[in-house]
XYZ file of C-alpha atoms in Angstrom:
768
model
C -24.586 9.723 27.618
C -21.851 9.550 30.377
C -18.287 11.189 30.034
C -15.158 9.733 28.984
C -12.375 8.539 31.385
C -9.589 10.196 29.218
C -9.594 14.098 29.399
C -9.573 16.468 26.679
C -6.058 17.575 27.768
C -4.670 14.117 28.023
C -6.106 13.334 24.493
C -4.427 16.447 23.219
C -1.057 15.297 24.505
C -1.387 11.603 23.900
C -1.987 11.672 20.100
C 1.079 13.996 19.147
C 3.396 12.261 21.634
C 2.468 8.787 20.038
C 3.212 10.197 16.589
C 6.518 11.717 17.900
C 7.636 8.470 19.409
C 6.981 6.482 16.180
C 9.134 9.178 14.213
C 11.998 8.716 16.858
C 11.817 4.892 16.727
C 11.946 5.048 12.942
C 15.188 7.208 13.207
C 16.680 4.813 15.746
C 16.044 2.023 13.483
C 17.748 3.878 10.599
C 20.692 4.791 12.614
C 21.161 1.000 13.230
C 21.023 0.148 9.554
C 23.549 2.887 8.820
C 26.125 1.206 10.986
C 26.511 -1.117 8.343
C 29.294 0.519 6.268
C 29.532 0.414 2.404
C 33.217 0.747 2.849
C 36.009 -1.799 3.330
C 36.317 -1.446 6.918
C 36.295 -4.953 8.318
C 33.389 -5.549 10.522
C 31.353 -2.430 10.255
C 28.712 -3.648 12.310
C 30.224 -5.956 14.756
C 30.804 -3.387 17.427
C 27.304 -3.850 18.826
C 26.822 -5.829 21.953
C 24.830 -8.549 20.134
C 27.382 -8.910 17.299
C 27.116 -12.780 17.391
C 23.449 -12.901 17.548
C 21.374 -13.816 14.393
C 24.704 -14.738 12.365
C 26.884 -17.555 13.746
C 29.697 -15.172 14.593
C 30.941 -12.700 12.131
C 33.400 -14.681 9.692
C 32.500 -13.935 6.144
C 32.014 -16.462 3.288
C 34.448 -14.845 1.264
C 37.334 -15.322 3.667
C 36.266 -19.054 3.752
C 36.320 -19.224 -0.087
C 39.314 -17.009 -0.538
C 37.433 -14.505 -2.472
C 38.496 -10.475 -2.618
C 36.539 -8.769 0.163
C 37.503 -5.133 -1.057
C 36.203 -5.303 -4.693
C 32.814 -6.778 -3.647
C 32.096 -3.879 -1.270
C 33.248 -1.261 -3.834
C 30.966 -3.092 -6.488
C 28.023 -3.268 -4.082
C 28.258 0.496 -3.478
C 28.348 1.179 -7.229
C 25.365 -0.695 -7.880
C 23.457 0.706 -5.046
C 24.312 4.140 -6.371
C 22.990 3.427 -9.881
C 19.738 2.050 -8.425
C 19.123 5.007 -6.145
C 19.875 7.523 -8.768
C 17.643 5.717 -11.108
C 14.814 5.571 -8.470
C 15.207 9.187 -7.511
C 15.315 10.536 -11.102
C 12.231 8.713 -11.945
C 10.292 9.899 -8.800
C 11.220 13.466 -9.475
C 10.075 13.236 -13.236
C 6.758 11.658 -11.801
C 6.228 14.151 -9.288
C 6.728 16.975 -11.602
C 3.612 15.829 -13.795
C 1.750 14.938 -10.528
C 2.431 18.438 -9.160
C 0.775 19.983 -12.192
C -2.207 17.755 -11.737
C -2.368 18.532 -8.013
C -2.426 22.281 -8.660
C -5.091 21.903 -11.468
C -7.244 19.607 -9.214
C -6.990 21.877 -6.074
C -8.244 24.696 -8.235
C -11.115 22.468 -9.498
C -12.060 21.603 -5.841
C -12.186 25.284 -4.835
C -14.379 26.361 -7.797
C -16.787 23.319 -7.589
C -17.338 23.615 -3.790
C -17.156 27.539 -3.769
C -20.063 27.554 -6.425
C -22.509 25.612 -4.122
C -23.741 28.928 -2.613
C -22.337 31.149 -5.263
C -19.139 31.835 -3.488
C -21.159 33.670 -0.799
C -19.354 34.516 2.524
C -22.614 34.546 4.522
C -23.315 31.792 7.202
C -25.741 29.180 6.090
C -28.001 26.700 7.931
C -26.244 23.467 8.897
C -26.907 20.426 6.537
C -28.075 18.172 9.470
C -29.609 20.601 11.736
C -31.540 23.594 10.309
C -31.828 25.203 13.587
C -27.931 25.986 13.856
C -25.849 28.354 11.504
C -22.702 26.904 9.981
C -19.679 28.458 8.277
C -20.228 29.449 4.513
C -19.877 26.951 1.755
C -16.698 29.132 0.563
C -14.876 28.323 3.848
C -15.433 24.649 3.111
C -14.123 25.176 -0.401
C -10.921 26.899 0.848
C -10.264 24.499 3.639
C -11.027 21.438 1.461
C -8.467 22.626 -0.896
C -5.890 23.233 1.867
C -6.464 19.553 3.136
C -6.203 18.117 -0.213
C -2.901 19.749 -0.674
C -1.621 18.606 2.680
C -2.838 14.881 1.952
C -1.262 15.028 -1.402
C 2.090 16.308 -0.008
C 2.070 13.851 2.741
C 1.490 10.988 0.376
C 4.323 12.132 -1.999
C 6.779 12.375 0.998
C 5.631 8.900 2.319
C 6.407 7.379 -1.007
C 9.757 9.227 -1.604
C 11.149 8.569 1.992
C 10.219 4.903 1.593
C 12.108 4.774 -1.590
C 15.134 6.553 -0.141
C 15.264 4.278 2.813
C 14.811 1.048 0.604
C 17.680 2.075 -1.871
C 20.010 2.895 1.243
C 19.317 -0.588 2.764
C 19.427 -2.856 -0.138
C 23.432 -3.130 -0.623
C 23.597 -3.227 3.225
C 21.462 -6.231 3.264
C 23.657 -7.929 0.698
C 26.742 -7.170 2.654
C 25.191 -8.561 5.877
C 24.213 -11.807 4.074
C 27.906 -12.710 3.943
C 27.751 -13.068 7.810
C 24.458 -15.208 7.819
C 20.832 -15.133 6.837
C 19.786 -13.800 10.325
C 21.973 -10.601 9.847
C 20.670 -9.876 6.282
C 17.023 -10.469 7.801
C 17.622 -7.920 10.414
C 18.833 -5.300 8.272
C 16.109 -5.711 5.727
C 13.476 -5.784 8.436
C 14.665 -2.802 10.342
C 14.737 -0.651 6.997
C 11.128 -1.830 6.387
C 10.394 -0.631 10.024
C 11.670 2.830 9.271
C 9.264 3.191 6.567
C 6.376 1.639 8.384
C 6.847 3.867 11.444
C 7.501 7.001 9.423
C 4.335 6.708 7.316
C 2.163 5.875 10.172
C 3.375 8.621 12.454
C 3.498 11.302 9.689
C 0.010 10.478 8.517
C -1.314 10.688 12.145
C 0.594 13.813 13.056
C -0.148 15.815 9.950
C -4.055 14.933 10.271
C -3.942 15.948 13.884
C -2.312 19.274 13.337
C -4.639 20.039 10.364
C -7.658 19.217 12.617
C -6.331 21.754 15.344
C -5.356 24.377 12.912
C -8.922 24.250 11.270
C -10.685 24.326 14.680
C -9.149 27.815 15.207
C -11.369 29.125 12.227
C -14.341 26.702 12.602
C -14.878 26.976 16.354
C -17.992 25.008 17.173
C -18.926 24.222 13.672
C -17.603 20.478 13.823
C -19.637 19.441 10.868
C -18.125 21.941 8.496
C -14.492 21.332 9.989
C -14.699 17.378 9.278
C -16.183 17.816 5.903
C -13.336 20.012 4.931
C -11.030 17.465 6.447
C -12.072 14.880 3.936
C -9.902 16.664 1.406
C -6.938 15.142 3.128
C -8.029 11.565 2.198
C -8.644 12.699 -1.355
C -5.183 14.185 -1.566
C -3.553 11.180 -0.261
C -5.324 8.751 -2.770
C -4.942 10.772 -5.818
C -1.208 10.827 -5.457
C -1.372 7.072 -4.595
C -3.062 6.354 -7.813
C -0.196 7.858 -9.914
C 2.463 6.416 -7.807
C 0.878 3.037 -7.938
C 0.137 3.102 -11.675
C 3.283 4.844 -12.839
C 5.520 2.916 -10.635
C 3.742 -0.412 -11.386
C 4.201 0.220 -15.297
C 7.745 1.173 -14.587
C 8.792 -2.070 -12.649
C 6.922 -4.601 -14.700
C 8.036 -3.325 -18.178
C 11.659 -3.697 -16.973
C 10.983 -7.124 -15.300
C 9.006 -8.692 -18.254
C 11.708 -7.475 -20.665
C 14.765 -8.637 -18.451
C 13.122 -12.245 -17.843
C 11.794 -12.786 -21.313
C 15.074 -12.162 -23.096
C 17.377 -13.067 -20.126
C 15.976 -16.156 -18.913
C 13.959 -17.700 -21.603
C 16.110 -16.719 -24.573
C 19.633 -16.307 -23.587
C 19.298 -18.692 -20.568
C 21.126 -16.386 -18.224
C 20.403 -16.007 -14.416
C 18.036 -13.536 -12.977
C 19.701 -10.241 -12.294
C 22.815 -11.078 -14.328
C 24.869 -7.933 -14.956
C 25.037 -8.798 -18.636
C 21.199 -8.155 -18.883
C 20.744 -4.464 -19.959
C 17.356 -4.263 -18.256
C 18.646 -5.498 -14.847
C 19.169 -1.940 -13.294
C 15.812 -0.691 -14.468
C 14.368 -3.834 -13.001
C 15.865 -3.028 -9.420
C 14.918 0.460 -9.793
C 11.378 -0.453 -10.586
C 11.110 -2.592 -7.186
C 11.713 0.595 -5.345
C 9.472 2.951 -7.257
C 6.443 0.541 -7.633
C 6.479 -1.910 -4.670
C 7.966 0.613 -1.993
C 6.926 4.144 -3.120
C 3.617 3.037 -4.644
C 2.935 0.868 -1.772
C 3.561 3.632 0.854
C 1.332 6.240 -0.834
C -1.389 3.707 -1.183
C -1.576 2.679 2.405
C -1.182 6.124 3.716
C -4.232 6.883 1.351
C -6.213 4.126 2.934
C -5.183 5.373 6.408
C -6.155 8.861 5.635
C -9.500 8.098 4.254
C -10.573 5.551 6.832
C -9.786 8.397 9.331
C -11.696 10.871 7.372
C -14.854 8.709 6.911
C -14.944 7.840 10.511
C -14.559 11.632 11.631
C -17.059 12.883 9.191
C -19.859 10.444 10.486
C -18.698 11.111 14.106
C -19.143 14.907 13.641
C -22.787 14.390 13.086
C -23.413 12.061 15.754
C -23.505 12.712 19.565
C -19.688 13.079 19.648
C -19.876 16.034 17.320
C -23.083 17.598 18.500
C -21.887 17.572 22.048
C -18.439 18.613 21.125
C -16.776 15.775 23.084
C -13.190 15.952 21.543
C -11.966 12.771 23.302
C -14.707 10.591 21.845
C -14.310 12.454 18.482
C -10.613 11.590 18.469
C -11.336 7.846 18.756
C -10.052 7.025 15.327
C -6.744 8.938 15.969
C -6.362 7.302 19.353
C -6.732 3.828 17.687
C -3.848 4.814 15.310
C -1.780 6.133 18.084
C -2.189 2.874 19.992
C -1.364 1.015 16.736
C 2.005 2.909 16.583
C 2.828 1.865 20.335
C 1.777 -1.794 19.551
C 3.803 -2.126 16.440
C 6.898 -0.684 18.292
C 6.734 -3.424 20.862
C 6.244 -6.036 17.917
C 9.183 -4.798 16.015
C 11.373 -4.823 19.103
C 10.458 -8.361 19.694
C 11.517 -9.283 15.969
C 14.841 -7.484 15.896
C 15.985 -8.088 19.442
C 14.563 -11.152 21.014
C 13.910 -13.441 17.834
C 16.886 -15.120 16.619
C 16.954 -16.492 13.052
C 19.512 -19.170 12.303
C 18.051 -20.958 9.302
C 16.417 -20.138 6.091
C 13.230 -21.917 7.069
C 12.766 -19.782 9.960
C 12.372 -16.687 7.975
C 8.784 -16.887 7.068
C 7.354 -17.991 10.601
C 9.368 -15.060 11.970
C 7.370 -12.538 9.670
C 3.992 -14.299 10.349
C 4.619 -14.120 14.011
C 4.944 -10.372 13.522
C 1.259 -10.236 12.213
C 0.057 -12.513 14.902
C 1.636 -10.712 17.984
C 0.763 -7.181 16.722
C -2.919 -8.267 16.189
C -3.309 -9.898 19.684
C -1.585 -6.871 21.350
C -3.683 -4.496 19.312
C -7.008 -6.254 20.481
C -6.115 -5.408 24.117
C -4.890 -1.900 22.955
C -8.341 -1.326 21.282
C -10.189 -2.528 24.423
C -8.362 0.045 26.555
C -9.065 2.851 23.961
C -12.531 1.899 23.812
C -12.925 1.951 27.634
C -11.238 5.351 28.368
C -11.979 7.398 25.196
C -15.657 6.511 24.818
C -18.701 7.329 26.837
C -20.521 4.127 27.957
C -23.416 4.866 25.605
C -23.708 7.405 22.820
C -25.669 7.925 19.338
C -24.269 7.382 15.956
C -25.672 8.980 12.742
C -27.475 6.417 10.599
C -29.090 7.754 7.383
C -31.266 10.502 9.112
C -31.714 9.053 12.449
C -29.680 8.429 15.467
C -28.746 4.966 16.597
C -27.857 4.156 20.131
C -24.464 2.370 20.498
C -22.390 1.154 23.673
C -18.763 1.531 23.890
C -18.192 -2.262 23.848
C -20.197 -2.466 20.552
C -17.505 -0.060 18.993
C -14.665 -2.210 20.372
C -16.315 -5.087 18.686
C -16.295 -3.239 15.270
C -12.724 -2.284 15.545
C -11.628 -5.903 16.568
C -13.880 -7.517 13.680
C -11.852 -5.341 11.193
C -8.400 -6.185 12.813
C -9.023 -10.032 12.991
C -10.628 -9.932 9.262
C -7.393 -8.398 8.012
C -5.284 -11.139 9.784
C -7.586 -13.664 8.322
C -7.277 -12.289 4.663
C -3.544 -11.989 5.351
C -3.286 -15.779 6.234
C -5.641 -16.827 3.227
C -3.460 -14.798 0.979
C -0.237 -16.516 2.234
C -1.846 -19.964 1.912
C -2.448 -19.374 -1.689
C 0.663 -17.669 -2.624
C 3.349 -19.194 -0.542
C 5.331 -22.112 -1.948
C 5.125 -24.008 1.349
C 1.701 -24.959 0.684
C -0.232 -27.206 -1.845
C -1.925 -24.568 -4.129
C 1.342 -23.059 -5.270
C 2.991 -26.476 -5.493
C 0.188 -27.741 -7.944
C 0.805 -24.711 -10.040
C 4.465 -25.481 -10.244
C 3.738 -29.188 -10.868
C 1.359 -27.997 -13.771
C 4.596 -26.797 -15.602
C 5.491 -30.247 -16.595
C 3.158 -30.076 -19.494
C 4.102 -26.452 -20.537
C 3.199 -22.799 -19.906
C -0.626 -23.185 -20.881
C -1.447 -25.578 -18.102
C 0.558 -23.295 -15.806
C -1.573 -20.347 -16.877
C -4.864 -22.407 -16.487
C -3.800 -23.551 -12.995
C -2.719 -20.149 -11.911
C -6.011 -18.426 -12.947
C -8.116 -21.037 -11.301
C -6.010 -20.514 -7.910
C -6.647 -16.636 -8.055
C -10.401 -17.118 -8.428
C -10.539 -19.545 -5.735
C -8.495 -17.347 -3.342
C -11.191 -14.717 -3.436
C -13.791 -16.844 -1.681
C -12.627 -16.645 2.055
C -11.336 -12.951 1.936
C -14.783 -11.967 0.623
C -16.532 -13.879 3.541
C -14.280 -12.229 5.983
C -15.166 -8.701 4.581
C -18.907 -9.710 4.502
C -18.890 -10.889 8.099
C -16.877 -7.723 9.206
C -19.370 -5.502 7.287
C -22.396 -7.121 8.777
C -21.249 -7.019 12.367
C -19.869 -3.554 12.249
C -23.025 -2.159 10.589
C -25.473 -3.867 12.842
C -23.638 -2.187 15.860
C -22.773 1.114 14.712
C -24.076 1.799 11.205
C -21.489 3.441 8.952
C -19.222 4.575 11.581
C -18.790 0.974 12.687
C -17.613 0.230 9.185
C -14.975 3.034 9.108
C -13.590 2.117 12.403
C -13.505 -1.569 11.307
C -11.264 -0.265 8.263
C -9.229 1.516 10.797
C -8.776 -1.639 12.853
C -7.644 -3.418 9.813
C -5.010 -0.596 9.239
C -4.195 -0.170 12.931
C -1.160 -2.327 12.636
C -0.141 -0.405 9.456
C 3.507 0.094 10.773
C 4.357 -3.653 11.204
C 2.122 -4.282 7.921
C 4.435 -1.873 6.116
C 7.719 -3.098 7.608
C 6.760 -6.725 6.460
C 5.918 -5.408 3.064
C 8.981 -3.162 2.308
C 11.191 -5.943 3.484
C 10.197 -7.931 0.293
C 11.547 -5.537 -2.428
C 14.547 -4.705 -0.101
C 15.587 -8.512 -0.170
C 14.775 -8.710 -3.801
C 17.259 -5.976 -4.552
C 19.782 -7.253 -2.424
C 19.725 -10.586 -4.375
C 19.924 -8.628 -7.524
C 22.979 -6.652 -6.228
C 24.833 -9.920 -4.950
C 24.265 -11.412 -8.500
C 25.462 -8.248 -10.100
C 28.492 -7.997 -7.947
C 29.596 -11.621 -8.682
C 29.314 -12.660 -4.969
C 29.372 -16.378 -3.865
C 26.420 -18.532 -4.857
C 25.669 -19.181 -1.280
C 25.138 -15.659 -0.631
C 22.494 -15.677 -3.554
C 20.851 -18.551 -1.934
C 20.442 -16.656 1.206
C 19.087 -13.522 -0.518
C 16.769 -15.820 -2.542
C 15.398 -17.318 0.629
C 14.702 -13.777 1.962
C 13.218 -12.764 -1.386
C 10.931 -15.789 -1.443
C 9.599 -15.013 1.949
C 9.360 -11.350 0.868
C 7.190 -12.358 -2.054
C 4.574 -13.865 0.235
C 4.656 -10.981 2.615
C 4.069 -8.680 -0.237
C 0.999 -10.561 -1.163
C -0.154 -10.481 2.452
C 0.441 -6.750 2.329
C -1.495 -6.316 -0.937
C -4.350 -8.511 0.796
C -4.520 -5.946 3.643
C -4.401 -3.137 1.202
C -7.440 -4.606 -0.740
C -9.481 -5.756 2.366
C -9.193 -2.169 3.952
C -9.887 -0.451 0.653
C -13.302 -2.382 0.400
C -14.200 -1.314 4.051
C -12.903 2.364 3.571
C -14.862 2.638 0.325
C -18.129 1.326 1.789
C -17.735 3.799 4.953
C -17.033 6.813 2.360
C -20.092 5.646 0.210
C -22.105 5.695 3.388
C -20.724 9.238 4.357
C -21.335 10.343 0.857
C -24.976 9.088 0.612
C -25.835 10.921 3.866
C -24.203 14.135 2.636
C -25.841 14.109 -0.522
C -29.297 13.724 1.363
C -30.216 10.368 -0.367
C -32.453 8.520 1.945
C -32.299 5.082 0.328
C -30.347 3.689 -2.755
C -32.997 1.845 -4.748
C -31.447 -0.835 -7.110
C -34.620 -1.261 -8.917
C -34.702 2.550 -10.080
C -33.244 2.864 -13.631
C -30.998 5.624 -12.549
C -29.246 3.693 -9.916
C -29.172 0.281 -11.882
C -27.516 2.053 -14.896
C -24.815 3.383 -12.500
C -24.451 -0.008 -10.923
C -23.779 -1.839 -14.279
C -21.348 0.836 -15.440
C -19.650 0.981 -12.133
C -18.806 -2.769 -12.242
C -17.382 -2.392 -15.511
C -15.063 0.270 -14.531
C -12.437 -2.022 -12.963
C -12.231 -4.017 -16.054
C -11.745 -0.878 -18.177
C -9.058 0.369 -15.862
C -7.349 -3.090 -15.785
C -7.273 -3.208 -19.565
C -5.541 0.162 -19.734
C -2.788 -0.784 -17.197
C -2.206 -4.081 -18.590
C -1.830 -2.806 -22.120
C 0.529 -0.129 -20.742
C 2.722 -2.670 -19.343
C 2.516 -4.835 -22.320
C 3.464 -2.130 -24.793
C 6.314 -0.880 -22.570
C 7.608 -4.462 -22.116
C 7.644 -4.880 -25.969
C 9.840 -1.924 -26.369
C 11.999 -3.234 -23.514
C 12.432 -6.728 -25.110
C 13.316 -5.187 -28.512
C 15.971 -2.968 -26.917
C 17.605 -5.920 -24.818
C 17.517 -8.109 -27.761
C 19.166 -5.301 -29.897
C 21.979 -5.012 -27.363
C 22.697 -8.704 -27.191
C 22.824 -8.813 -30.873
C 24.791 -5.589 -31.518
C 27.308 -5.213 -28.662
C 30.270 -7.316 -29.114
C 31.527 -9.572 -26.145
C 28.351 -8.695 -24.098
C 27.246 -12.428 -23.708
C 30.843 -13.332 -22.780
C 30.903 -10.617 -20.059
C 33.572 -8.567 -21.772
C 31.583 -5.518 -22.429
C 29.187 -3.485 -20.535
C 25.488 -3.200 -21.565
C 23.741 0.227 -22.046
C 21.734 0.415 -18.681
C 20.679 3.987 -19.238
C 18.626 3.315 -22.385
C 16.476 0.572 -20.652
C 15.973 2.976 -17.626
C 14.887 5.607 -20.152
C 12.264 3.232 -21.885
C 10.691 2.341 -18.400
C 10.519 6.132 -17.319
C 9.153 7.397 -20.495
C 6.463 4.754 -20.866
C 5.230 4.887 -17.113
C 5.068 8.679 -17.275
C 2.919 8.528 -20.539
C 0.809 5.554 -19.647
C -0.063 6.710 -16.244
C -2.076 9.535 -17.311
C -5.233 7.704 -19.094
C -5.966 5.383 -16.106
C -5.523 8.291 -13.753
C -7.867 10.415 -15.674
C -10.578 7.549 -15.876
C -10.713 7.325 -12.180
C -10.543 11.040 -11.335
C -13.007 12.181 -13.941
C -15.824 9.486 -13.796
C -17.341 10.838 -10.549
C -17.193 14.376 -11.742
C -18.842 13.680 -14.988
C -21.438 11.211 -13.627
C -22.394 13.463 -10.578
C -22.587 16.616 -12.569
C -24.531 15.177 -15.471
C -26.233 12.160 -14.033
C -26.827 13.088 -10.395
C -26.196 11.524 -6.938
C -28.416 8.519 -7.430
C -26.668 7.276 -10.593
C -23.168 8.104 -8.957
C -24.245 5.962 -5.801
C -24.731 3.138 -8.143
C -21.313 3.625 -9.924
C -19.678 3.661 -6.632
C -21.434 0.520 -5.311
C -20.727 -1.408 -8.715
C -16.995 -0.433 -8.812
C -16.474 -1.409 -5.116
C -18.334 -4.787 -5.610
C -16.566 -5.912 -8.772
C -13.199 -4.056 -8.108
C -12.447 -6.035 -4.908
C -12.916 -9.363 -6.535
C -10.507 -8.663 -9.453
C -8.022 -7.169 -7.215
C -7.661 -10.007 -5.004
C -7.721 -12.666 -7.796
C -5.121 -10.641 -9.780
C -2.724 -10.015 -6.842
C -2.879 -13.668 -5.766
C -2.606 -15.137 -9.304
C 0.524 -13.232 -10.002
C 1.948 -14.058 -6.500
C 1.337 -17.895 -6.958
C 3.014 -17.796 -10.486
C 5.973 -15.908 -9.006
C 6.520 -18.333 -6.080
C 5.988 -21.367 -8.203
C 8.790 -20.291 -10.390
C 11.109 -19.627 -7.149
C 9.876 -23.242 -6.002
C 11.302 -24.768 -9.066
C 14.454 -22.707 -9.055
C 15.218 -23.243 -5.246
C 14.892 -27.120 -5.690
C 14.371 -27.487 -1.916
C 12.115 -30.623 -1.977
C 12.278 -33.851 -3.964
C 9.254 -32.783 -5.983
C 10.865 -29.393 -6.889
C 14.210 -31.096 -8.075
C 12.089 -33.321 -10.391
C 10.854 -30.017 -12.094
C 14.087 -28.234 -12.303
C 16.980 -27.192 -12.512
C 16.961 -23.542 -14.039
C 16.663 -23.634 -17.609
C 14.747 -26.838 -17.736
C 11.396 -26.941 -19.804
C 9.164 -26.769 -16.724
C 11.235 -23.764 -15.396
C 10.617 -22.031 -18.627
C 7.021 -22.736 -18.547
C 7.036 -21.264 -14.866
C 8.852 -18.035 -16.114
C 6.442 -17.481 -18.803
C 3.662 -17.861 -16.038
C 5.484 -15.465 -13.770
C 5.998 -12.942 -16.535
C 2.231 -12.821 -17.388
C 1.461 -12.519 -13.305
C 3.827 -9.558 -13.207
C 1.458 -6.826 -14.316
C -1.496 -8.681 -12.552
C 0.052 -8.693 -9.002
C 2.259 -5.375 -9.269
C 0.323 -3.065 -11.564
C -3.535 -3.845 -12.088
C -4.345 -5.515 -8.846
C -2.725 -3.068 -6.412
C -4.090 -0.151 -8.348
C -7.624 -1.401 -8.238
C -8.032 -0.901 -4.505
C -6.891 2.921 -5.122
C -9.678 3.124 -7.836
C -12.496 1.990 -5.498
C -11.379 4.117 -2.596
C -10.569 7.240 -4.651
C -13.760 7.358 -6.468
C -15.650 7.301 -3.164
C -13.738 9.805 -1.389
C -13.812 12.081 -4.407
C -17.638 11.894 -4.425
C -17.791 12.695 -0.750
C -15.649 15.837 -1.288
C -17.876 17.051 -4.212
C -21.008 15.843 -2.455
C -22.338 19.374 -1.581
C -21.917 20.430 -5.175
C -23.619 17.212 -6.777
C -26.451 17.539 -4.256
C -27.051 21.335 -5.378
C -26.130 21.322 -9.003
C -25.734 17.813 -10.151
C -27.810 15.722 -12.500
C -27.979 18.245 -15.527
C -29.037 15.775 -17.959
C -32.219 14.547 -15.987
C -33.079 18.172 -15.394
C -33.002 19.071 -19.016
C -35.196 16.111 -20.063
C-alpha cells in the first residue's frame, strides 16, 4: 500500500491555512474595490501607485464634455442604494420561507434516519464489514441533521455575501467607466473575485471543521462519520434550489416586463429610468445571477466533496485510517484556492486592458491559466497526498488503483470543464458565426429568430455531452465511482476563478443600468455595454461548468447511493427499474414547465403594471414624473416567493415518495433517468437563451458592417431580436440553471436517506 509523503499533521495545517488565505485575499480585493468612493471627492481611487494603468490616465469623460460631475455621483449612489435595499429585502423574505422549510426538513431527516434501527442507541455491525461494530443509526440521524443545517446555512451565507458584494460594486464600476474601460473591468472583476474566494474558502473551511468535530464522537468509525457528512451537500443544494428558482423567477419577470413594454412598445432604451420595472430588473440580476449562482456552485462543491469522501471511507483510505489520503478531495480544493489566487493577481495587476475588444480574451485567459496551473497542482497533490497504490471500493469489491490514475481522473474532469466552457462560449458569444446567424435570421422576423435559436441550443449539446462521456469513461475505468467524484471536483477545483468571471457579468450589467438611469454620457454606456456583452458570454460559460459538474457529481452520488442501498446491479430490463427510468426522464420537463409558467404568469402581471403606469401617470414618457418602482419590485417578490414552492416540493419529495413506496431499484431508475434527460435540457436551454441575448446585443452594438445592416435600435430586426431575447430569458436564467440542481439534489437526497429506503422502502411492492 505504501505511505503518503505528506504527514497527517501537515495535512491538518495545509487545508485550513489555504482556506484562511482565500478569505484574507477576498477581503484585500474588497478593500481595493472600496477605495472607489461614492462621494464627490475627486479621484477617489487615483492614489494607488498604478493609477495610470488600465485607464489612459485619470481624466473623466464628463470633464471633456462639460457635464456636472457632482450630480452624476449622487445619482449613482441613490440608484445603488435602491438596488441594494431591494435585493436585501427580497433575500430576507425568501430566507424566512426557506428557514421554515430547513427546520421542517431537518426534523424529517432525523425521524427517517433514526427510525432505521428504531431509535436504538446500541452499536450495530458496519454496513460494509460485519466483523466490525459501528456507531448506532441514531448517531447518523443526529449528525446528518447537524451537517444538513451547516450546509444550508453556509449556502445561504454564500448567496447573501455574493449579493452584498455585487450591489456594493455596481455603482463603483459605473463611476470607474468614466476613466476608461480598463478601470471599470478591474473593479467588476475584483468584486467577482471577492465572491469567488469567499465561497470557495468558506465551503472548504466549514466542511473541514465539521469533519474534525464529528471525528471526536465517531473515533475510528469513519464509515459512519462520512455517511453523516453527506448531509452537508444536501443542505447546500436544497437551499441553492430555492435560491436559483426564486431568484430566477424574480429576475426574469422583471426583465421580460421591462423589455416588452419599454423596448418593443414604447421604443425607449434598456434601463431607461422612465421604465417602472427597471429597478426590479437590476435587483433581479443580483438575487438570481449572483445569490442563486453562488448557492448553486457551493452546492456542487459540497456534494462532490461528500461523494468522494463517502466512497473513500469504505476504500483502503478509510479502512487503514489514512487521514492524508482521505483528505485528497479537500487538498485538491485547497490547491485550487492558491492557483486561482495566482491567476487573479495576473488578471488585476499584470494584464492591462486598453480597448473593448481585449475584455473577452482577458477573461478567457483566466480560465486557461487557472486550468494549466491547476493541472500541475493536481500532479503535486496526487504525488504527496496519495500512497503509490491503494484500493477503491467498486460495488462490493476492492479495485487496485495507482496514484497517477487518480491524477488523470481529476485532470480529465478539469479539462472537460474547460472544453465545455469554450464550446459554450463558441455558441453564445457574438464574436462567432452561430450567434451571428441567429442575429441575421431576425431580418425575417421573430419566428425565424426563434427557430434558429432553438436549433443552436440543441446543437450546442453535442460536444459537452461527449466531453462528459469521455471523462466518465476514463475516470470510472481508472478508479470506479471515486474517480467520477474526483473528476467532478477537478471541474470545480478552479471554482474561485470561475465564480469571479461569472459574478463579473451581472455586476457589469448593473453598472450599465446605473449609467443609463443616472443620465451619463452615451460613451460610458458603450463601455459598460461592452463589459456586459463579455459578461453575458462568461455567464454562459459559468452555467456550462455548473451543468457539466452537476452531471458528474450526480453520477458519483448515484454510485454512492447504489452501494449504500446494497444494490448489486441496476438492471434496466426489470420493470421496477424501467418505470423509474422513464418517469425520471420526464421530471426535468415537469420541473421546467413549472418554472417557465411561473416566469410567464409573473411577467404578465409585470407587463400590465408597466403599461398601466405609462398610461395613467401624466408626464412619465416625457420624463417629468417619476414611475412607481416599488409596485414592480413587490410584484416580482410576491410572484417568486409563491412560485418557488411547487418546483421545490417536486424535487424534494420525489425521492422520498419513490424510495418509500417503490423501493431502491425504482429510485435508482428515477435518478438515472433524470440525470440523462436533465443534462441535455439544461445545456440547450442555457445556450439558446444566451445566444438570443447576445444576438440582440450584436445588433444593438452595430460593431460590424453586418450588424449595422440589421440595426439600429428600434428597427424591425432589432424588435425581432428583443422578442427572441425575452423568450430566452426564462430558459437561460430560470429553467436551465435550476435543472442542474434538480439532478444533483435528488441524488444527494437519495444517498442521505439510503439507510431508511434500504430497510423500510418499497412498501407497495411488499403489500402486493
